PDB file of C-alpha atoms in Angstrom:
ATOM      1  CA  MET A   1       0.000   0.000   0.000  1.00 50.00           C
ATOM      2  CA  LYS A   2       1.331   3.421  -0.895  1.00 49.00           C
ATOM      3  CA  GLU A   3       1.562   6.174   1.689  1.00 51.00           C
ATOM      4  CA  ASP A   4      -0.549   8.536  -0.451  1.00 52.00           C
ATOM      5  CA  GLU A   5      -3.345   5.911  -0.542  1.00 50.00           C
ATOM      6  CA  ASN A   6      -3.197   5.735   3.246  1.00 46.00           C
ATOM      7  CA  ASN A   7      -3.381   9.536   3.533  1.00 47.00           C
ATOM      8  CA  GLU A   8      -6.310   9.594   1.103  1.00 49.00           C
ATOM      9  CA  LEU A   9      -8.205   7.118   3.313  1.00 45.00           C
ATOM     10  CA  ILE A  10      -7.672   9.367   6.307  1.00 46.00           C
ATOM     11  CA  GLU A  11      -8.624  12.594   4.507  1.00 46.00           C
ATOM     12  CA  ARG A  12     -11.827  11.429   2.861  1.00 49.00           C
ATOM     13  CA  GLY A  13     -13.120   9.518   5.854  1.00 55.00           C
ATOM     14  CA  ILE A  14     -12.949   5.801   6.136  1.00 62.00           C
ATOM     15  CA  SER A  15     -15.840   3.615   5.082  1.00 70.00           C
ATOM     16  CA  ALA A  16     -16.258   0.007   6.137  1.00 70.00           C
ATOM     17  CA  GLU A  17     -15.946  -0.983   2.468  1.00 78.00           C
ATOM     18  CA  SER A  18     -12.600   0.786   2.061  1.00 76.00           C
ATOM     19  CA  VAL A  19     -11.316  -0.841   5.263  1.00 76.00           C
ATOM     20  CA  HIS A  20     -12.300  -4.297   3.976  1.00 79.00           C
ATOM     21  CA  GLU A  21     -10.615  -3.585   0.638  1.00 85.00           C
ATOM     22  CA  THR A  22      -7.478  -2.286   2.334  1.00 85.00           C
ATOM     23  CA  ALA A  23      -7.403  -5.262   4.712  1.00 86.00           C
ATOM     24  CA  ALA A  24      -7.572  -7.689   1.771  1.00 87.00           C
ATOM     25  CA  ARG A  25      -4.738  -5.810   0.063  1.00 90.00           C
ATOM     26  CA  LEU A  26      -2.613  -5.863   3.205  1.00 91.00           C
ATOM     27  CA  LEU A  27      -3.177  -9.594   3.656  1.00 92.00           C
ATOM     28  CA  PHE A  28      -2.212 -10.182   0.033  1.00 91.00           C
ATOM     29  CA  MET A  29       0.914  -8.031   0.490  1.00 93.00           C
ATOM     30  CA  ALA A  30       1.878  -9.961   3.638  1.00 94.00           C
ATOM     31  CA  ILE A  31       1.562 -13.272   1.772  1.00 93.00           C
ATOM     32  CA  LYS A  32       3.531 -11.859  -1.154  1.00 93.00           C
ATOM     33  CA  TRP A  33       6.189 -10.573   1.251  1.00 95.00           C
ATOM     34  CA  ALA A  34       6.641 -14.080   2.687  1.00 95.00           C
ATOM     35  CA  LYS A  35       6.623 -15.606  -0.782  1.00 93.00           C
ATOM     36  CA  ASN A  36       9.503 -13.319  -1.782  1.00 94.00           C
ATOM     37  CA  LEU A  37      11.702 -14.267   1.179  1.00 96.00           C
ATOM     38  CA  PRO A  38      14.378 -16.580  -0.237  1.00 95.00           C
ATOM     39  CA  SER A  39      14.777 -18.364   3.107  1.00 96.00           C
ATOM     40  CA  PHE A  40      11.023 -19.015   3.260  1.00 97.00           C
ATOM     41  CA  THR A  41      10.817 -20.398  -0.264  1.00 95.00           C
ATOM     42  CA  LEU A  42      13.600 -22.886   0.529  1.00 95.00           C
ATOM     43  CA  LEU A  43      11.266 -24.612   2.992  1.00 97.00           C
ATOM     44  CA  CYS A  44       9.078 -27.400   1.652  1.00 96.00           C
ATOM     45  CA  PHE A  45       5.720 -26.182   0.329  1.00 94.00           C
ATOM     46  CA  ARG A  46       3.798 -27.865   3.147  1.00 94.00           C
ATOM     47  CA  ASP A  47       5.844 -26.055   5.818  1.00 96.00           C
ATOM     48  CA  GLN A  48       5.378 -22.745   3.990  1.00 96.00           C
ATOM     49  CA  VAL A  49       1.603 -23.151   3.995  1.00 94.00           C
ATOM     50  CA  ILE A  50       1.503 -24.295   7.640  1.00 95.00           C
ATOM     51  CA  LEU A  51       3.568 -21.290   8.748  1.00 97.00           C
ATOM     52  CA  LEU A  52       1.344 -18.890   6.806  1.00 95.00           C
ATOM     53  CA  GLU A  53      -1.822 -20.458   8.172  1.00 93.00           C
ATOM     54  CA  GLU A  54      -0.458 -20.127  11.691  1.00 94.00           C
ATOM     55  CA  GLY A  55       1.060 -16.655  11.338  1.00 95.00           C
ATOM     56  CA  TRP A  56      -1.292 -14.833   8.959  1.00 95.00           C
ATOM     57  CA  CYS A  57      -3.004 -12.813  11.678  1.00 93.00           C
ATOM     58  CA  ASP A  58       0.231 -11.509  13.198  1.00 95.00           C
ATOM     59  CA  LEU A  59       1.599 -10.710   9.726  1.00 96.00           C
ATOM     60  CA  PHE A  60      -1.618  -8.884   8.890  1.00 93.00           C
ATOM     61  CA  LEU A  61      -1.640  -6.859  12.126  1.00 92.00           C
ATOM     62  CA  LEU A  62       2.023  -5.924  11.713  1.00 94.00           C
ATOM     63  CA  SER A  63       1.207  -4.764   8.171  1.00 92.00           C
ATOM     64  CA  VAL A  64      -1.702  -2.679   9.494  1.00 88.00           C
ATOM     65  CA  PHE A  65       0.612  -1.095  12.047  1.00 88.00           C
ATOM     66  CA  GLN A  66       3.468  -0.712   9.546  1.00 89.00           C
ATOM     67  CA  TRP A  67       1.311   1.258   7.130  1.00 83.00           C
ATOM     68  CA  SER A  68      -0.161   3.295  10.003  1.00 69.00           C
ATOM     69  CA  LEU A  69      -3.772   2.694   9.153  1.00 63.00           C
ATOM     70  CA  PRO A  70      -5.800   4.909  11.483  1.00 58.00           C
ATOM     71  CA  MET A  71      -7.201   2.293  13.866  1.00 56.00           C
ATOM     72  CA  GLU A  72      -8.770   4.934  16.087  1.00 55.00           C
ATOM     73  CA  LYS A  73     -11.013   5.985  13.168  1.00 55.00           C
ATOM     74  CA  CYS A  74     -11.721   2.508  11.819  1.00 58.00           C
ATOM     75  CA  PRO A  75     -15.504   2.096  11.447  1.00 51.00           C
ATOM     76  CA  LEU A  76     -15.199  -1.658  11.949  1.00 53.00           C
ATOM     77  CA  LEU A  77     -13.825  -1.074  15.424  1.00 57.00           C
ATOM     78  CA  ASN A  78     -16.500   1.467  16.312  1.00 55.00           C
ATOM     79  CA  SER A  79     -19.291  -1.066  16.008  1.00 55.00           C
ATOM     80  CA  SER A  80     -19.870  -3.515  18.805  1.00 45.00           C
ATOM     81  CA  LEU A  81     -19.821  -6.723  16.756  1.00 52.00           C
ATOM     82  CA  PRO A  82     -18.004  -9.081  16.853  1.00 60.00           C
ATOM     83  CA  LEU A  83     -15.303  -7.561  19.081  1.00 67.00           C
ATOM     84  CA  SER A  84     -15.920  -6.680  22.692  1.00 71.00           C
ATOM     85  CA  ALA A  85     -15.240  -3.133  23.825  1.00 74.00           C
ATOM     86  CA  ASN A  86     -12.154  -4.461  25.634  1.00 77.00           C
ATOM     87  CA  ALA A  87     -10.801  -6.079  22.461  1.00 76.00           C
ATOM     88  CA  VAL A  88     -11.365  -2.873  20.476  1.00 75.00           C
ATOM     89  CA  ARG A  89      -9.686  -0.787  23.154  1.00 78.00           C
ATOM     90  CA  TYR A  90      -6.838  -3.287  23.291  1.00 81.00           C
ATOM     91  CA  LEU A  91      -6.226  -3.111  19.518  1.00 79.00           C
ATOM     92  CA  GLN A  92      -6.317   0.677  19.585  1.00 80.00           C
ATOM     93  CA  ASP A  93      -3.918   0.794  22.555  1.00 84.00           C
ATOM     94  CA  LEU A  94      -1.554  -1.635  20.850  1.00 84.00           C
ATOM     95  CA  PHE A  95      -1.644   0.497  17.708  1.00 84.00           C
ATOM     96  CA  MET A  96      -0.768   3.621  19.714  1.00 85.00           C
ATOM     97  CA  ARG A  97       2.037   1.809  21.515  1.00 87.00           C
ATOM     98  CA  ILE A  98       3.523   0.583  18.249  1.00 87.00           C
ATOM     99  CA  ARG A  99       3.149   4.028  16.690  1.00 86.00           C
ATOM    100  CA  ASN A 100       4.968   5.585  19.671  1.00 88.00           C
ATOM    101  CA  TYR A 101       7.878   3.160  19.208  1.00 90.00           C
ATOM    102  CA  ASN A 102       8.523   4.588  15.727  1.00 90.00           C
ATOM    103  CA  ILE A 103       9.367   1.165  14.358  1.00 93.00           C
ATOM    104  CA  ASP A 104      11.309   1.465  11.126  1.00 93.00           C
ATOM    105  CA  GLN A 105      10.977  -0.681   7.999  1.00 93.00           C
ATOM    106  CA  GLY A 106      13.946  -2.883   8.924  1.00 94.00           C
ATOM    107  CA  GLU A 107      12.500  -3.593  12.355  1.00 96.00           C
ATOM    108  CA  PHE A 108       9.092  -4.380  10.857  1.00 96.00           C
ATOM    109  CA  ALA A 109      10.731  -6.832   8.437  1.00 96.00           C
ATOM    110  CA  CYS A 110      12.495  -8.596  11.314  1.00 97.00           C
ATOM    111  CA  LEU A 111       9.323  -8.691  13.426  1.00 97.00           C
ATOM    112  CA  LYS A 112       7.400 -10.168  10.503  1.00 98.00           C
ATOM    113  CA  ALA A 113      10.082 -12.815  10.053  1.00 98.00           C
ATOM    114  CA  LEU A 114       9.854 -13.651  13.759  1.00 98.00           C
ATOM    115  CA  VAL A 115       6.084 -14.179  13.624  1.00 97.00           C
ATOM    116  CA  LEU A 116       6.422 -16.176  10.413  1.00 98.00           C
ATOM    117  CA  PHE A 117       9.232 -18.499  11.493  1.00 98.00           C
ATOM    118  CA  ARG A 118       7.709 -20.212  14.525  1.00 97.00           C
ATOM    119  CA  PRO A 119       9.365 -23.590  15.087  1.00 97.00           C
ATOM    120  CA  GLU A 120       6.744 -24.541  17.698  1.00 96.00           C
ATOM    121  CA  THR A 121       4.059 -24.620  14.991  1.00 95.00           C
ATOM    122  CA  ARG A 122       2.444 -28.062  14.836  1.00 95.00           C
ATOM    123  CA  GLY A 123       2.910 -30.219  11.782  1.00 96.00           C
ATOM    124  CA  LEU A 124       6.181 -28.762  10.532  1.00 97.00           C
ATOM    125  CA  LYS A 125       8.388 -31.191   8.687  1.00 97.00           C
ATOM    126  CA  ASP A 126      11.618 -29.242   9.215  1.00 95.00           C
ATOM    127  CA  PHE A 127      11.155 -27.395  12.503  1.00 94.00           C
ATOM    128  CA  ALA A 128      14.942 -27.301  13.095  1.00 96.00           C
ATOM    129  CA  HIS A 129      15.441 -25.226   9.937  1.00 97.00           C
ATOM    130  CA  VAL A 130      12.540 -22.955  10.912  1.00 98.00           C
ATOM    131  CA  GLU A 131      14.192 -22.500  14.314  1.00 98.00           C
ATOM    132  CA  GLU A 132      17.450 -21.476  12.594  1.00 98.00           C
ATOM    133  CA  LEU A 133      15.535 -18.930  10.516  1.00 98.00           C
ATOM    134  CA  GLN A 134      13.862 -17.563  13.639  1.00 98.00           C
ATOM    135  CA  ASP A 135      17.277 -17.266  15.321  1.00 98.00           C
ATOM    136  CA  GLN A 136      18.629 -15.390  12.288  1.00 98.00           C
ATOM    137  CA  ALA A 137      15.676 -12.982  12.360  1.00 98.00           C
ATOM    138  CA  GLN A 138      16.237 -12.380  16.085  1.00 97.00           C
ATOM    139  CA  GLN A 139      19.924 -11.686  15.532  1.00 98.00           C
ATOM    140  CA  MET A 140      19.143  -9.272  12.696  1.00 97.00           C
ATOM    141  CA  LEU A 141      16.628  -7.434  14.870  1.00 97.00           C
ATOM    142  CA  ALA A 142      19.103  -7.271  17.771  1.00 97.00           C
ATOM    143  CA  ARG A 143      21.848  -5.836  15.534  1.00 96.00           C
ATOM    144  CA  HIS A 144      19.445  -3.332  14.006  1.00 94.00           C
ATOM    145  CA  ALA A 145      17.789  -2.232  17.267  1.00 93.00           C
ATOM    146  CA  VAL A 146      20.961  -1.791  19.333  1.00 90.00           C
ATOM    147  CA  ALA A 147      21.638   1.519  17.564  1.00 89.00           C
ATOM    148  CA  SER A 148      18.467   2.905  19.183  1.00 90.00           C
ATOM    149  CA  GLY A 149      19.394   1.890  22.708  1.00 90.00           C
ATOM    150  CA  PRO A 150      20.094  -1.169  24.841  1.00 91.00           C
ATOM    151  CA  THR A 151      16.456  -1.892  25.731  1.00 94.00           C
ATOM    152  CA  ARG A 152      14.855  -1.479  22.304  1.00 95.00           C
ATOM    153  CA  PHE A 153      15.418  -5.084  21.197  1.00 96.00           C
ATOM    154  CA  GLY A 154      13.679  -6.470  24.284  1.00 95.00           C
ATOM    155  CA  ARG A 155      10.802  -4.015  23.996  1.00 94.00           C
ATOM    156  CA  LEU A 156      10.229  -4.934  20.364  1.00 95.00           C
ATOM    157  CA  LEU A 157      10.233  -8.644  21.208  1.00 95.00           C
ATOM    158  CA  LEU A 158       7.715  -8.054  23.996  1.00 94.00           C
ATOM    159  CA  LEU A 159       5.264  -6.615  21.463  1.00 92.00           C
ATOM    160  CA  LEU A 160       4.925  -9.938  19.637  1.00 93.00           C
ATOM    161  CA  PRO A 161       2.861 -11.864  22.229  1.00 92.00           C
ATOM    162  CA  LEU A 162       0.508  -8.879  22.416  1.00 89.00           C
ATOM    163  CA  LEU A 163      -0.480  -9.447  18.772  1.00 89.00           C
ATOM    164  CA  ARG A 164      -2.139 -12.720  19.748  1.00 88.00           C
ATOM    165  CA  THR A 165      -4.337 -11.322  22.500  1.00 85.00           C
ATOM    166  CA  VAL A 166      -7.242 -10.682  20.127  1.00 79.00           C
ATOM    167  CA  GLY A 167      -7.948 -14.037  18.492  1.00 84.00           C
ATOM    168  CA  SER A 168      -7.379 -14.604  14.796  1.00 87.00           C
ATOM    169  CA  ASP A 169     -10.999 -15.752  14.474  1.00 85.00           C
ATOM    170  CA  LYS A 170     -12.176 -12.307  15.572  1.00 82.00           C
ATOM    171  CA  ILE A 171      -9.733 -10.503  13.276  1.00 85.00           C
ATOM    172  CA  GLU A 172     -10.933 -12.712  10.417  1.00 87.00           C
ATOM    173  CA  LYS A 173     -14.569 -11.918  11.172  1.00 82.00           C
ATOM    174  CA  VAL A 174     -14.043  -8.158  11.508  1.00 80.00           C
ATOM    175  CA  PHE A 175     -11.751  -7.544   8.551  1.00 81.00           C
ATOM    176  CA  PHE A 176     -12.396 -10.336   6.039  1.00 84.00           C
ATOM    177  CA  GLU A 177     -15.838 -11.904   6.371  1.00 81.00           C
ATOM    178  CA  ALA A 178     -17.598  -9.146   4.408  1.00 80.00           C
ATOM    179  CA  THR A 179     -15.120  -9.502   1.540  1.00 81.00           C
ATOM    180  CA  PHE A 180     -14.600 -13.256   1.393  1.00 83.00           C
ATOM    181  CA  GLY A 181     -17.808 -14.557   2.938  1.00 80.00           C
ATOM    182  CA  ASN A 182     -17.653 -18.004   4.488  1.00 80.00           C
ATOM    183  CA  MET A 183     -14.372 -18.989   2.823  1.00 83.00           C
ATOM    184  CA  SER A 184     -11.923 -19.847   5.585  1.00 83.00           C
ATOM    185  CA  ILE A 185      -8.841 -17.710   5.803  1.00 84.00           C
ATOM    186  CA  GLU A 186      -6.721 -20.862   5.472  1.00 84.00           C
ATOM    187  CA  LYS A 187      -8.273 -21.663   2.070  1.00 84.00           C
ATOM    188  CA  LEU A 188      -7.852 -18.066   1.042  1.00 84.00           C
ATOM    189  CA  ILE A 189      -4.186 -18.093   2.046  1.00 84.00           C
ATOM    190  CA  CYS A 190      -3.606 -21.267   0.025  1.00 81.00           C
ATOM    191  CA  LYS A 191      -5.223 -19.646  -3.017  1.00 80.00           C
ATOM    192  CA  MET A 192      -3.220 -16.442  -2.592  1.00 79.00           C
ATOM    193  CA  TYR A 193      -0.002 -18.329  -2.040  1.00 78.00           C
ATOM    194  CA  LYS A 194      -0.384 -20.524  -5.111  1.00 77.00           C
ATOM    195  CA  ARG A 195      -0.753 -17.467  -7.361  1.00 70.00           C
TER     196      ARG A 195
END
């Protein structure tokens, strides 16, 4: 997503339809990002799909935060369904926290790699290789973040578990159900990934 498109969304007011369209684009971009990682494509196809199915929500949320979509003005979060008021407040607070950290593009790339390469994911054929890739992503983030201070690396890592507080089923319902109907996000990811 281009920055001028993001600014246009903010200026003209955000409709639920434009949020759904933007969410679909961001999900597609997150899948494409993973697909273009040489280390990811070296994994067997089955492991690639399993990792995407497990990590799609975190990748999507990081993309939302990366492109600074205005969560506080999101009409989908202003309605009561299907998220509770606490979940909405939590997402908005997380967005503000991430915005205040001024995470740069390199840090976002490392964070995305960390949520993608999860060796504890069930069903992986080559979890040892996935663990190596996760270690590499952590080392890259540590090297990159140290320039901003000794505690930045730890603070960035502590953001990752917070992404999972609002369940992926709720994120799917809020952002994707209107666009993709009853198609499961896993089927959608497989279709997107095979393109």
